[in-house]
Amino acid sequence: MLRISSSKVAQIILLAHELRMNSGEMEILTEDLSEDEVQTMGRMDDDAIRSFIGDLNEEEQTDLIALAWIGRDTFTVDELDEARATVVSEATSETADYLLGMPELAEYLESGLDAFGISAEDEEDDIM
């Protein structure tokens, strides 16, 4: 059983989709800016998802990473405890930094929920 609610995962999925859409627009808007200015704008753009992930407790953050790993087929649902142990033993960065480094984060989380028999789409619809 996951220690993070499916509604919280759905919120992160929505934020990740929004972030990815905005990053495409940002490429066009930042063509004439310096690298430092672009990085500052990028940080402002991902503040919402970083804040949401940062507000999760440690168990929820651990399960969020484990769920992404299950979604990308690194682990199976039956290996959830092993995935959790690996998250804890291999953690080298902040959870948000690690997860936002995954270009396919939303898809991994959706697939992870699906593996548990939870419809990410239904959860997202409930939020919207």
PDB file of C-alpha atoms in Angstrom:
ATOM      1  CA  MET A   1       0.000   0.000   0.000  1.00  0.00           C
ATOM      2  CA  LEU A   2       1.304   3.421  -0.938  1.00  0.00           C
ATOM      3  CA  ARG A   3       2.000   5.925   1.812  1.00  0.00           C
ATOM      4  CA  ILE A   4       1.101   8.856  -0.441  1.00  0.00           C
ATOM      5  CA  SER A   5      -2.473   9.512  -1.512  1.00  0.00           C
ATOM      6  CA  SER A   6      -3.369   9.136  -5.150  1.00  0.00           C
ATOM      7  CA  SER A   7      -4.817  12.661  -5.097  1.00  0.00           C
ATOM      8  CA  LYS A   8      -1.417  14.084  -4.102  1.00  0.00           C
ATOM      9  CA  VAL A   9       0.256  12.106  -6.875  1.00  0.00           C
ATOM     10  CA  ALA A  10      -2.366  13.386  -9.326  1.00  0.00           C
ATOM     11  CA  GLN A  11      -1.632  16.970  -8.260  1.00  0.00           C
ATOM     12  CA  ILE A  12       2.078  16.404  -8.922  1.00  0.00           C
ATOM     13  CA  ILE A  13       1.254  14.868 -12.309  1.00  0.00           C
ATOM     14  CA  LEU A  14      -0.781  17.941 -13.244  1.00  0.00           C
ATOM     15  CA  LEU A  15       2.003  20.272 -12.077  1.00  0.00           C
ATOM     16  CA  ALA A  16       4.591  18.251 -14.017  1.00  0.00           C
ATOM     17  CA  HIS A  17       2.486  18.426 -17.193  1.00  0.00           C
ATOM     18  CA  GLU A  18       2.072  22.175 -16.707  1.00  0.00           C
ATOM     19  CA  LEU A  19       5.795  22.618 -16.117  1.00  0.00           C
ATOM     20  CA  ARG A  20       6.652  20.713 -19.281  1.00  0.00           C
ATOM     21  CA  MET A  21       4.218  22.785 -21.346  1.00  0.00           C
ATOM     22  CA  ASN A  22       5.617  25.997 -19.880  1.00  0.00           C
ATOM     23  CA  SER A  23       9.213  24.945 -20.552  1.00  0.00           C
ATOM     24  CA  GLY A  24       8.482  24.774 -24.279  1.00  0.00           C
ATOM     25  CA  GLU A  25       7.057  28.289 -24.184  1.00  0.00           C
ATOM     26  CA  MET A  26       9.987  29.475 -22.092  1.00  0.00           C
ATOM     27  CA  GLU A  27      12.491  28.407 -24.752  1.00  0.00           C
ATOM     28  CA  ILE A  28      10.897  30.879 -27.126  1.00  0.00           C
ATOM     29  CA  LEU A  29      10.610  33.644 -24.519  1.00  0.00           C
ATOM     30  CA  THR A  30      14.209  33.356 -23.302  1.00  0.00           C
ATOM     31  CA  GLU A  31      16.095  33.261 -26.591  1.00  0.00           C
ATOM     32  CA  ASP A  32      17.711  36.667 -25.933  1.00  0.00           C
ATOM     33  CA  LEU A  33      18.414  36.255 -22.198  1.00  0.00           C
ATOM     34  CA  SER A  34      21.667  35.322 -20.485  1.00  0.00           C
ATOM     35  CA  GLU A  35      22.092  31.835 -19.006  1.00  0.00           C
ATOM     36  CA  ASP A  36      21.731  33.216 -15.447  1.00  0.00           C
ATOM     37  CA  GLU A  37      18.479  34.970 -16.345  1.00  0.00           C
ATOM     38  CA  VAL A  38      17.122  31.796 -17.926  1.00  0.00           C
ATOM     39  CA  GLN A  39      17.999  29.739 -14.812  1.00  0.00           C
ATOM     40  CA  THR A  40      16.267  32.279 -12.576  1.00  0.00           C
ATOM     41  CA  MET A  41      13.126  32.137 -14.705  1.00  0.00           C
ATOM     42  CA  GLY A  42      13.234  28.330 -14.677  1.00  0.00           C
ATOM     43  CA  ARG A  43      13.378  28.284 -10.883  1.00  0.00           C
ATOM     44  CA  MET A  44      10.377  30.609 -10.691  1.00  0.00           C
ATOM     45  CA  ASP A  45       8.517  28.372 -13.117  1.00  0.00           C
ATOM     46  CA  ASP A  46       8.968  25.193 -11.058  1.00  0.00           C
ATOM     47  CA  ASP A  47       8.323  26.771  -7.647  1.00  0.00           C
ATOM     48  CA  ALA A  48       4.806  25.309  -7.386  1.00  0.00           C
ATOM     49  CA  ILE A  49       5.840  21.692  -7.895  1.00  0.00           C
ATOM     50  CA  ARG A  50       8.969  22.104  -5.746  1.00  0.00           C
ATOM     51  CA  SER A  51       6.879  23.556  -2.933  1.00  0.00           C
ATOM     52  CA  PHE A  52       4.258  20.806  -3.201  1.00  0.00           C
ATOM     53  CA  ILE A  53       6.883  18.046  -3.111  1.00  0.00           C
ATOM     54  CA  GLY A  54       8.765  19.799  -0.301  1.00  0.00           C
ATOM     55  CA  ASP A  55       5.598  19.879   1.816  1.00  0.00           C
ATOM     56  CA  LEU A  56       5.250  16.086   1.638  1.00  0.00           C
ATOM     57  CA  ASN A  57       6.504  14.105   4.611  1.00  0.00           C
ATOM     58  CA  GLU A  58       9.503  11.796   4.244  1.00  0.00           C
ATOM     59  CA  GLU A  59       7.421   8.645   3.711  1.00  0.00           C
ATOM     60  CA  GLU A  60       5.361  10.346   1.004  1.00  0.00           C
ATOM     61  CA  GLN A  61       8.500  11.589  -0.754  1.00  0.00           C
ATOM     62  CA  THR A  62      10.029   8.110  -0.588  1.00  0.00           C
ATOM     63  CA  ASP A  63       6.912   6.539  -2.074  1.00  0.00           C
ATOM     64  CA  LEU A  64       6.717   9.220  -4.761  1.00  0.00           C
ATOM     65  CA  ILE A  65      10.173   8.268  -6.024  1.00  0.00           C
ATOM     66  CA  ALA A  66       9.395   4.550  -5.675  1.00  0.00           C
ATOM     67  CA  LEU A  67       6.187   5.093  -7.654  1.00  0.00           C
ATOM     68  CA  ALA A  68       8.109   6.836 -10.448  1.00  0.00           C
ATOM     69  CA  TRP A  69      10.562   3.930 -10.524  1.00  0.00           C
ATOM     70  CA  ILE A  70       7.693   1.451 -10.750  1.00  0.00           C
ATOM     71  CA  GLY A  71       6.247   3.551 -13.557  1.00  0.00           C
ATOM     72  CA  ARG A  72       9.487   3.378 -15.521  1.00  0.00           C
ATOM     73  CA  ASP A  73       9.735  -0.393 -14.883  1.00  0.00           C
ATOM     74  CA  THR A  74      12.787  -0.270 -12.628  1.00  0.00           C
ATOM     75  CA  PHE A  75      10.743  -2.098  -9.969  1.00  0.00           C
ATOM     76  CA  THR A  76       7.378  -3.866  -9.894  1.00  0.00           C
ATOM     77  CA  VAL A  77       4.483  -3.342  -7.509  1.00  0.00           C
ATOM     78  CA  ASP A  78       5.577  -6.506  -5.678  1.00  0.00           C
ATOM     79  CA  GLU A  79       8.998  -4.908  -5.137  1.00  0.00           C
ATOM     80  CA  LEU A  80       7.641  -1.753  -3.469  1.00  0.00           C
ATOM     81  CA  ASP A  81       9.489  -2.405  -0.193  1.00  0.00           C
ATOM     82  CA  GLU A  82      12.750  -2.953  -2.085  1.00  0.00           C
ATOM     83  CA  ALA A  83      12.161   0.245  -4.067  1.00  0.00           C
ATOM     84  CA  ARG A  84      11.578   2.171  -0.824  1.00  0.00           C
ATOM     85  CA  ALA A  85      14.776   0.792   0.691  1.00  0.00           C
ATOM     86  CA  THR A  86      16.696   1.753  -2.440  1.00  0.00           C
ATOM     87  CA  VAL A  87      15.294   5.293  -2.340  1.00  0.00           C
ATOM     88  CA  VAL A  88      16.448   5.693   1.251  1.00  0.00           C
ATOM     89  CA  SER A  89      19.882   4.128   0.736  1.00  0.00           C
ATOM     90  CA  GLU A  90      20.703   5.927  -2.513  1.00  0.00           C
ATOM     91  CA  ALA A  91      19.328   9.400  -1.769  1.00  0.00           C
ATOM     92  CA  THR A  92      21.930  11.989  -2.747  1.00  0.00           C
ATOM     93  CA  SER A  93      19.804  15.028  -3.555  1.00  0.00           C
ATOM     94  CA  GLU A  94      16.561  16.732  -2.620  1.00  0.00           C
ATOM     95  CA  THR A  95      13.499  14.799  -3.744  1.00  0.00           C
ATOM     96  CA  ALA A  96      12.207  17.637  -5.936  1.00  0.00           C
ATOM     97  CA  ASP A  97      15.598  18.052  -7.632  1.00  0.00           C
ATOM     98  CA  TYR A  98      15.773  14.340  -8.360  1.00  0.00           C
ATOM     99  CA  LEU A  99      12.217  14.049  -9.661  1.00  0.00           C
ATOM    100  CA  LEU A 100      12.372  17.205 -11.765  1.00  0.00           C
ATOM    101  CA  GLY A 101      15.437  15.721 -13.439  1.00  0.00           C
ATOM    102  CA  MET A 102      13.118  13.098 -14.964  1.00  0.00           C
ATOM    103  CA  PRO A 103      11.791  14.492 -18.261  1.00  0.00           C
ATOM    104  CA  GLU A 104       9.009  11.879 -18.244  1.00  0.00           C
ATOM    105  CA  LEU A 105       8.025  12.379 -14.580  1.00  0.00           C
ATOM    106  CA  ALA A 106       4.286  12.753 -15.226  1.00  0.00           C
ATOM    107  CA  GLU A 107       4.200   9.652 -17.419  1.00  0.00           C
ATOM    108  CA  TYR A 108       6.192   7.599 -14.894  1.00  0.00           C
ATOM    109  CA  LEU A 109       3.835   8.578 -12.076  1.00  0.00           C
ATOM    110  CA  GLU A 110       0.776   7.832 -14.226  1.00  0.00           C
ATOM    111  CA  SER A 111       2.198   4.409 -15.122  1.00  0.00           C
ATOM    112  CA  GLY A 112       3.078   3.789 -11.488  1.00  0.00           C
ATOM    113  CA  LEU A 113      -0.476   4.498 -10.371  1.00  0.00           C
ATOM    114  CA  ASP A 114      -1.792   2.291 -13.173  1.00  0.00           C
ATOM    115  CA  ALA A 115       0.424  -0.542 -11.920  1.00  0.00           C
ATOM    116  CA  PHE A 116      -1.406  -0.271  -8.584  1.00  0.00           C
ATOM    117  CA  GLY A 117      -4.770  -0.321 -10.360  1.00  0.00           C
ATOM    118  CA  ILE A 118      -5.382   3.388  -9.765  1.00  0.00           C
ATOM    119  CA  SER A 119      -6.555   5.561 -12.639  1.00  0.00           C
ATOM    120  CA  ALA A 120      -4.404   8.681 -12.746  1.00  0.00           C
ATOM    121  CA  GLU A 121      -6.893  10.224 -15.164  1.00  0.00           C
ATOM    122  CA  ASP A 122      -9.798   9.794 -12.725  1.00  0.00           C
ATOM    123  CA  GLU A 123      -7.736  11.317  -9.918  1.00  0.00           C
ATOM    124  CA  GLU A 124      -6.726  14.253 -12.128  1.00  0.00           C
ATOM    125  CA  ASP A 125     -10.366  14.804 -13.132  1.00  0.00           C
ATOM    126  CA  ASP A 126     -11.351  14.959  -9.450  1.00  0.00           C
ATOM    127  CA  ILE A 127      -8.812  17.749  -8.892  1.00  0.00           C
ATOM    128  CA  MET A 128      -9.933  19.775 -11.877  1.00  0.00           C
TER     129      MET A 128
END
